[in-house]
PDB file of C-alpha atoms in Angstrom:
ATOM      1  CA  ARG B   1       0.000  -0.004  -0.002  1.00 27.00           C
ATOM      2  CA  SER B   2       1.089   3.523  -0.691  1.00 32.00           C
ATOM      3  CA  ILE B   3       0.003   5.624   2.279  1.00 35.00           C
ATOM      4  CA  LEU B   4       0.998   9.168   3.022  1.00 36.00           C
ATOM      5  CA  GLN B   5       0.131   8.896   6.706  1.00 34.00           C
ATOM      6  CA  SER B   6       1.288  12.178   8.003  1.00 34.00           C
ATOM      7  CA  VAL B   7       2.751  14.955   5.973  1.00 37.00           C
ATOM      8  CA  LEU B   8       4.771  15.234   2.780  1.00 42.00           C
ATOM      9  CA  VAL B   9       6.192  18.714   2.311  1.00 40.00           C
ATOM     10  CA  LEU B  10       7.946  19.973  -0.799  1.00 41.00           C
ATOM     11  CA  GLY B  11      10.321  22.851  -0.307  1.00 38.00           C
ATOM     12  CA  VAL B  12       9.616  23.694   3.342  1.00 34.00           C
ATOM     13  CA  SER B  13       9.909  22.055   6.732  1.00 30.00           C
ATOM     14  CA  SER B  14       6.589  23.340   8.070  1.00 34.00           C
ATOM     15  CA  PHE B  15       3.071  23.744   6.769  1.00 36.00           C
ATOM     16  CA  PRO B  16       2.461  26.469   4.199  1.00 40.00           C
ATOM     17  CA  ASN B  17       0.497  29.440   5.409  1.00 41.00           C
ATOM     18  CA  LEU B  18      -2.654  29.534   3.326  1.00 44.00           C
ATOM     19  CA  GLY B  19      -4.220  32.325   5.347  1.00 47.00           C
ATOM     20  CA  VAL B  20      -7.724  32.265   6.798  1.00 48.00           C
ATOM     21  CA  CYS B  21     -10.409  30.903   4.539  1.00 45.00           C
ATOM     22  CA  GLU B  22     -13.722  32.653   5.140  1.00 50.00           C
ATOM     23  CA  CYS B  23     -15.574  30.035   3.107  1.00 80.00           C
ATOM     24  CA  VAL B  24     -15.080  26.496   1.970  1.00 92.00           C
ATOM     25  CA  VAL B  25     -16.846  25.419  -1.218  1.00 94.00           C
ATOM     26  CA  ASN B  26     -18.495  22.009  -1.182  1.00 96.00           C
ATOM     27  CA  VAL B  27     -17.931  20.156  -4.466  1.00 97.00           C
ATOM     28  CA  LYS B  28     -21.473  18.727  -4.320  1.00 96.00           C
ATOM     29  CA  ASP B  29     -22.882  22.251  -4.573  1.00 96.00           C
ATOM     30  CA  TYR B  30     -21.359  22.373  -8.061  1.00 96.00           C
ATOM     31  CA  GLY B  31     -22.830  19.150  -9.386  1.00 96.00           C
ATOM     32  CA  ALA B  32     -20.484  16.439  -8.113  1.00 96.00           C
ATOM     33  CA  ILE B  33     -22.290  13.154  -7.704  1.00 94.00           C
ATOM     34  CA  SER B  34     -20.787  10.419  -5.579  1.00 95.00           C
ATOM     35  CA  ASN B  35     -21.110   6.656  -5.880  1.00 92.00           C
ATOM     36  CA  THR B  36     -21.963   6.556  -9.566  1.00 86.00           C
ATOM     37  CA  ALA B  37     -19.525   5.297 -12.187  1.00 82.00           C
ATOM     38  CA  SER B  38     -21.625   6.498 -15.115  1.00 78.00           C
ATOM     39  CA  SER B  39     -19.693   9.732 -15.715  1.00 85.00           C
ATOM     40  CA  SER B  40     -16.565  11.590 -14.714  1.00 88.00           C
ATOM     41  CA  GLN B  41     -16.945  14.305 -12.085  1.00 92.00           C
ATOM     42  CA  HIS B  42     -14.081  16.366 -13.534  1.00 89.00           C
ATOM     43  CA  GLY B  43     -16.326  19.261 -14.565  1.00 90.00           C
ATOM     44  CA  ALA B  44     -17.925  19.576 -11.141  1.00 94.00           C
ATOM     45  CA  PHE B  45     -14.553  19.633  -9.394  1.00 95.00           C
ATOM     46  CA  GLN B  46     -13.143  22.289 -11.700  1.00 94.00           C
ATOM     47  CA  ALA B  47     -16.372  24.340 -11.359  1.00 96.00           C
ATOM     48  CA  ALA B  48     -16.083  24.207  -7.551  1.00 96.00           C
ATOM     49  CA  ILE B  49     -12.449  25.318  -7.694  1.00 96.00           C
ATOM     50  CA  ALA B  50     -13.306  28.186 -10.048  1.00 96.00           C
ATOM     51  CA  ALA B  51     -16.218  29.270  -7.818  1.00 95.00           C
ATOM     52  CA  ALA B  52     -14.034  29.190  -4.724  1.00 95.00           C
ATOM     53  CA  LEU B  53     -11.415  31.379  -6.387  1.00 95.00           C
ATOM     54  CA  SER B  54     -13.989  33.829  -7.690  1.00 94.00           C
ATOM     55  CA  ASP B  55     -15.515  34.091  -4.172  1.00 92.00           C
ATOM     56  CA  GLY B  56     -12.097  34.813  -2.645  1.00 91.00           C
ATOM     57  CA  CYS B  57     -11.956  31.407  -1.003  1.00 92.00           C
ATOM     58  CA  ASN B  58      -9.012  29.021  -1.079  1.00 92.00           C
ATOM     59  CA  ALA B  59     -10.571  25.648  -0.239  1.00 95.00           C
ATOM     60  CA  VAL B  60     -12.833  22.968  -1.711  1.00 96.00           C
ATOM     61  CA  TYR B  61     -14.341  20.271   0.472  1.00 96.00           C
ATOM     62  CA  VAL B  62     -15.079  16.749  -0.844  1.00 97.00           C
ATOM     63  CA  PRO B  63     -17.638  14.923   1.369  1.00 97.00           C
ATOM     64  CA  VAL B  64     -17.709  11.176   2.025  1.00 97.00           C
ATOM     65  CA  GLY B  65     -18.405   9.104  -1.080  1.00 97.00           C
ATOM     66  CA  THR B  66     -16.675   7.795  -4.197  1.00 97.00           C
ATOM     67  CA  TYR B  67     -16.216  10.290  -7.025  1.00 96.00           C
ATOM     68  CA  TYR B  68     -15.240   8.874 -10.399  1.00 93.00           C
ATOM     69  CA  LEU B  69     -12.736  10.696 -12.624  1.00 90.00           C
ATOM     70  CA  ASP B  70     -11.446   9.587 -16.002  1.00 81.00           C
ATOM     71  CA  GLY B  71      -8.350  11.748 -15.446  1.00 70.00           C
ATOM     72  CA  GLN B  72      -7.278  10.814 -18.950  1.00 70.00           C
ATOM     73  CA  VAL B  73      -4.207  12.058 -20.691  1.00 62.00           C
ATOM     74  CA  HIS B  74      -3.236  11.401 -24.297  1.00 52.00           C
ATOM     75  CA  PHE B  75       0.270  10.907 -25.607  1.00 50.00           C
ATOM     76  CA  ASN B  76       1.931  14.286 -26.328  1.00 49.00           C
ATOM     77  CA  HIS B  77      -1.144  16.125 -24.964  1.00 46.00           C
ATOM     78  CA  TRP B  78      -0.573  16.088 -21.215  1.00 47.00           C
ATOM     79  CA  ARG B  79      -1.858  19.614 -20.792  1.00 48.00           C
ATOM     80  CA  SER B  80      -4.565  20.068 -23.410  1.00 48.00           C
ATOM     81  CA  ASN B  81      -6.592  16.880 -22.822  1.00 58.00           C
ATOM     82  CA  PHE B  82      -6.204  16.561 -19.068  1.00 61.00           C
ATOM     83  CA  GLN B  83      -9.391  15.475 -17.297  1.00 65.00           C
ATOM     84  CA  GLY B  84      -8.378  15.153 -13.638  1.00 76.00           C
ATOM     85  CA  ILE B  85      -8.397  17.796 -10.900  1.00 91.00           C
ATOM     86  CA  ASP B  86      -6.059  20.717 -11.594  1.00 91.00           C
ATOM     87  CA  LEU B  87      -5.060  22.621  -8.452  1.00 94.00           C
ATOM     88  CA  PRO B  88      -4.167  26.340  -8.409  1.00 95.00           C
ATOM     89  CA  SER B  89      -1.715  28.103  -6.110  1.00 95.00           C
ATOM     90  CA  ASN B  90      -2.699  29.133  -2.565  1.00 94.00           C
ATOM     91  CA  PHE B  91      -5.300  26.381  -2.385  1.00 94.00           C
ATOM     92  CA  HIS B  92      -6.447  23.573  -0.091  1.00 95.00           C
ATOM     93  CA  LEU B  93      -8.265  20.471  -1.356  1.00 96.00           C
ATOM     94  CA  ILE B  94      -9.927  18.865   1.688  1.00 96.00           C
ATOM     95  CA  LEU B  95     -11.129  15.290   1.307  1.00 96.00           C
ATOM     96  CA  ALA B  96     -13.268  13.841   4.092  1.00 96.00           C
ATOM     97  CA  PRO B  97     -11.752  10.690   5.613  1.00 93.00           C
ATOM     98  CA  GLY B  98     -14.245   8.562   3.651  1.00 95.00           C
ATOM     99  CA  ALA B  99     -13.894  10.492   0.364  1.00 97.00           C
ATOM    100  CA  VAL B 100     -12.465   8.480  -2.552  1.00 97.00           C
ATOM    101  CA  LEU B 101     -11.395   9.815  -5.944  1.00 96.00           C
ATOM    102  CA  LYS B 102     -11.592   6.742  -8.202  1.00 94.00           C
ATOM    103  CA  ALA B 103     -10.022   6.441 -11.656  1.00 89.00           C
ATOM    104  CA  ILE B 104     -12.342   5.242 -14.399  1.00 85.00           C
ATOM    105  CA  HIS B 105     -10.732   2.519 -16.501  1.00 76.00           C
ATOM    106  CA  GLN B 106     -10.438   3.763 -20.090  1.00 71.00           C
ATOM    107  CA  PRO B 107      -8.874   1.075 -22.337  1.00 68.00           C
ATOM    108  CA  GLY B 108      -6.475   2.553 -24.838  1.00 64.00           C
ATOM    109  CA  ASN B 109      -5.762   5.775 -22.937  1.00 64.00           C
ATOM    110  CA  PHE B 110      -2.158   6.763 -22.401  1.00 69.00           C
ATOM    111  CA  GLY B 111      -2.907   6.922 -18.700  1.00 77.00           C
ATOM    112  CA  TYR B 112      -4.521   9.196 -16.122  1.00 83.00           C
ATOM    113  CA  ILE B 113      -3.694  11.675 -13.419  1.00 87.00           C
ATOM    114  CA  LEU B 114      -6.308  12.099 -10.725  1.00 92.00           C
ATOM    115  CA  ILE B 115      -4.865  15.289  -9.149  1.00 93.00           C
ATOM    116  CA  ARG B 116      -2.131  17.431 -10.516  1.00 89.00           C
ATOM    117  CA  ALA B 117      -0.287  20.453  -9.136  1.00 90.00           C
ATOM    118  CA  TYR B 118       1.859  21.908 -11.927  1.00 89.00           C
ATOM    119  CA  ASN B 119       3.935  25.055 -11.409  1.00 90.00           C
ATOM    120  CA  VAL B 120       1.997  26.094  -8.302  1.00 90.00           C
ATOM    121  CA  HIS B 121       2.895  27.115  -4.734  1.00 89.00           C
ATOM    122  CA  ASP B 122       1.349  26.925  -1.290  1.00 88.00           C
ATOM    123  CA  VAL B 123      -0.989  24.008  -1.948  1.00 89.00           C
ATOM    124  CA  THR B 124      -2.357  21.487   0.587  1.00 90.00           C
ATOM    125  CA  ILE B 125      -4.124  18.242  -0.196  1.00 93.00           C
ATOM    126  CA  SER B 126      -5.526  16.529   2.877  1.00 91.00           C
ATOM    127  CA  GLY B 127      -7.445  13.378   3.727  1.00 93.00           C
ATOM    128  CA  GLY B 128      -9.204  10.814   1.619  1.00 95.00           C
ATOM    129  CA  THR B 129      -8.070   8.216  -0.892  1.00 95.00           C
ATOM    130  CA  LEU B 130      -6.890   8.294  -4.492  1.00 94.00           C
ATOM    131  CA  LEU B 131      -7.904   4.892  -5.936  1.00 93.00           C
ATOM    132  CA  GLY B 132      -6.540   3.698  -9.245  1.00 89.00           C
ATOM    133  CA  GLU B 133      -7.993   1.165 -11.636  1.00 85.00           C
ATOM    134  CA  LYS B 134      -5.226  -1.441 -11.472  1.00 81.00           C
ATOM    135  CA  ASP B 135      -7.646  -3.990 -10.047  1.00 79.00           C
ATOM    136  CA  GLN B 136      -9.798  -3.786 -13.225  1.00 74.00           C
ATOM    137  CA  HIS B 137      -7.208  -5.255 -15.587  1.00 64.00           C
ATOM    138  CA  TYR B 138      -4.134  -7.391 -15.030  1.00 60.00           C
ATOM    139  CA  VAL B 139      -1.933  -6.164 -17.856  1.00 61.00           C
ATOM    140  CA  PRO B 140      -1.313  -2.468 -18.397  1.00 56.00           C
ATOM    141  CA  ASP B 141      -2.604  -1.482 -21.815  1.00 55.00           C
ATOM    142  CA  PHE B 142      -1.239   2.022 -22.333  1.00 54.00           C
ATOM    143  CA  ALA B 143      -1.785   2.751 -18.674  1.00 49.00           C
ATOM    144  CA  GLU B 144       1.815   2.748 -17.484  1.00 62.00           C
ATOM    145  CA  ASN B 145       1.429   6.471 -16.840  1.00 76.00           C
ATOM    146  CA  CYS B 146      -1.398   6.143 -14.322  1.00 82.00           C
ATOM    147  CA  ILE B 147      -0.719   8.509 -11.422  1.00 86.00           C
ATOM    148  CA  GLY B 148      -2.763   9.373  -8.344  1.00 90.00           C
ATOM    149  CA  LEU B 149      -1.049  12.675  -7.477  1.00 91.00           C
ATOM    150  CA  ASP B 150       1.330  14.426  -9.867  1.00 88.00           C
ATOM    151  CA  ILE B 151       3.358  17.403  -8.575  1.00 88.00           C
ATOM    152  CA  ARG B 152       5.728  19.140 -11.010  1.00 86.00           C
ATOM    153  CA  GLY B 153       7.648  22.402 -10.909  1.00 87.00           C
ATOM    154  CA  SER B 154       5.991  23.405  -7.639  1.00 88.00           C
ATOM    155  CA  ARG B 155       6.969  24.629  -4.222  1.00 85.00           C
ATOM    156  CA  ARG B 156       5.446  24.412  -0.758  1.00 85.00           C
ATOM    157  CA  VAL B 157       3.040  21.573  -1.517  1.00 87.00           C
ATOM    158  CA  THR B 158       1.768  19.722   1.556  1.00 87.00           C
ATOM    159  CA  VAL B 159       0.084  16.330   1.497  1.00 89.00           C
ATOM    160  CA  GLU B 160      -1.604  15.158   4.703  1.00 88.00           C
ATOM    161  CA  ASP B 161      -3.240  11.862   5.564  1.00 90.00           C
ATOM    162  CA  LEU B 162      -3.774  10.809   1.946  1.00 92.00           C
ATOM    163  CA  THR B 163      -3.899   7.226   0.757  1.00 92.00           C
ATOM    164  CA  SER B 164      -3.021   6.581  -2.915  1.00 92.00           C
ATOM    165  CA  VAL B 165      -3.244   2.981  -4.153  1.00 91.00           C
ATOM    166  CA  GLN B 166      -3.863   0.720  -7.188  1.00 87.00           C
ATOM    167  CA  HIS B 167      -2.153   2.927  -9.809  1.00 84.00           C
ATOM    168  CA  TRP B 168      -0.093   1.272 -12.556  1.00 80.00           C
ATOM    169  CA  ALA B 169       2.659   3.881 -12.228  1.00 79.00           C
ATOM    170  CA  TYR B 170       2.786   6.050  -9.077  1.00 80.00           C
ATOM    171  CA  GLY B 171       0.618   6.780  -6.084  1.00 84.00           C
ATOM    172  CA  ALA B 172       2.406  10.125  -5.975  1.00 84.00           C
ATOM    173  CA  TYR B 173       4.954  11.523  -8.433  1.00 83.00           C
ATOM    174  CA  THR B 174       7.138  14.624  -8.071  1.00 80.00           C
ATOM    175  CA  SER B 175       9.391  16.304 -10.613  1.00 81.00           C
ATOM    176  CA  ARG B 176      11.247  19.610 -10.968  1.00 78.00           C
ATOM    177  CA  CYS B 177      10.145  20.826  -7.563  1.00 75.00           C
ATOM    178  CA  GLU B 178      12.012  23.605  -5.776  1.00 66.00           C
ATOM    179  CA  SER B 179      13.669  21.084  -3.476  1.00 56.00           C
ATOM    180  CA  SER B 180      13.614  17.355  -2.936  1.00 45.00           C
ATOM    181  CA  PRO B 181      10.495  15.996  -1.292  1.00 44.00           C
ATOM    182  CA  SER B 182      10.824  15.146   2.364  1.00 35.00           C
ATOM    183  CA  ILE B 183       8.535  13.076   4.459  1.00 34.00           C
ATOM    184  CA  VAL B 184       8.136  14.651   7.862  1.00 34.00           C
ATOM    185  CA  SER B 185       6.676  11.398   9.204  1.00 34.00           C
ATOM    186  CA  GLY B 186       4.815   8.424   7.754  1.00 34.00           C
ATOM    187  CA  GLU B 187       5.567   5.718   5.237  1.00 33.00           C
ATOM    188  CA  ALA B 188       7.287   5.851   1.876  1.00 32.00           C
ATOM    189  CA  LEU B 189       5.369   7.184  -1.121  1.00 37.00           C
ATOM    190  CA  CYS B 190       5.653   4.038  -3.187  1.00 34.00           C
ATOM    191  CA  PRO B 191       6.622   1.033  -1.107  1.00 31.00           C
ATOM    192  CA  PRO B 192       7.475  -2.198  -2.947  1.00 31.00           C
ATOM    193  CA  GLY B 193       4.504  -4.203  -4.105  1.00 34.00           C
ATOM    194  CA  ASP B 194       2.180  -1.442  -5.233  1.00 33.00           C
TER     195      ASP B 194
END
């Protein structure tokens, strides 16, 4: 299992200061539906993030339930066809302890990323589970690039109490960050066997 039990911090040795959030946007208020695999909830998550930012808020809350995301990426189109959750700077994504973001298996896709933080700063992701689709097929098709959490070119990113399992590639991946990731406490990001 790949469990981030306590805190992973990129670029700092303490939590980033996100300031006081006067409001927290609930993703369900923007159309997110839990416990149904019939469609990706990507649009609802991005709508909630946009609404939070326009209201001067810096947090989105994800209640208990399983939210399906296709998170698909296509070869040579990592940015333009991304369908996961894209986090902005100065932001906190709060997943309830029973909240699960589940990858939808899409045969033939190059892979998926459930959450990405690219070229951002002062971001916190806390709680919940990122659940891949590795259990739905035994041989990776083009899914070797399946990633739960992808952090690139960023600084001061904090991950708290997040479980990320069943991905063909990485539970959490970091690249080109301001400094090497350090785990304040907890288990390794990608222990052997997952």
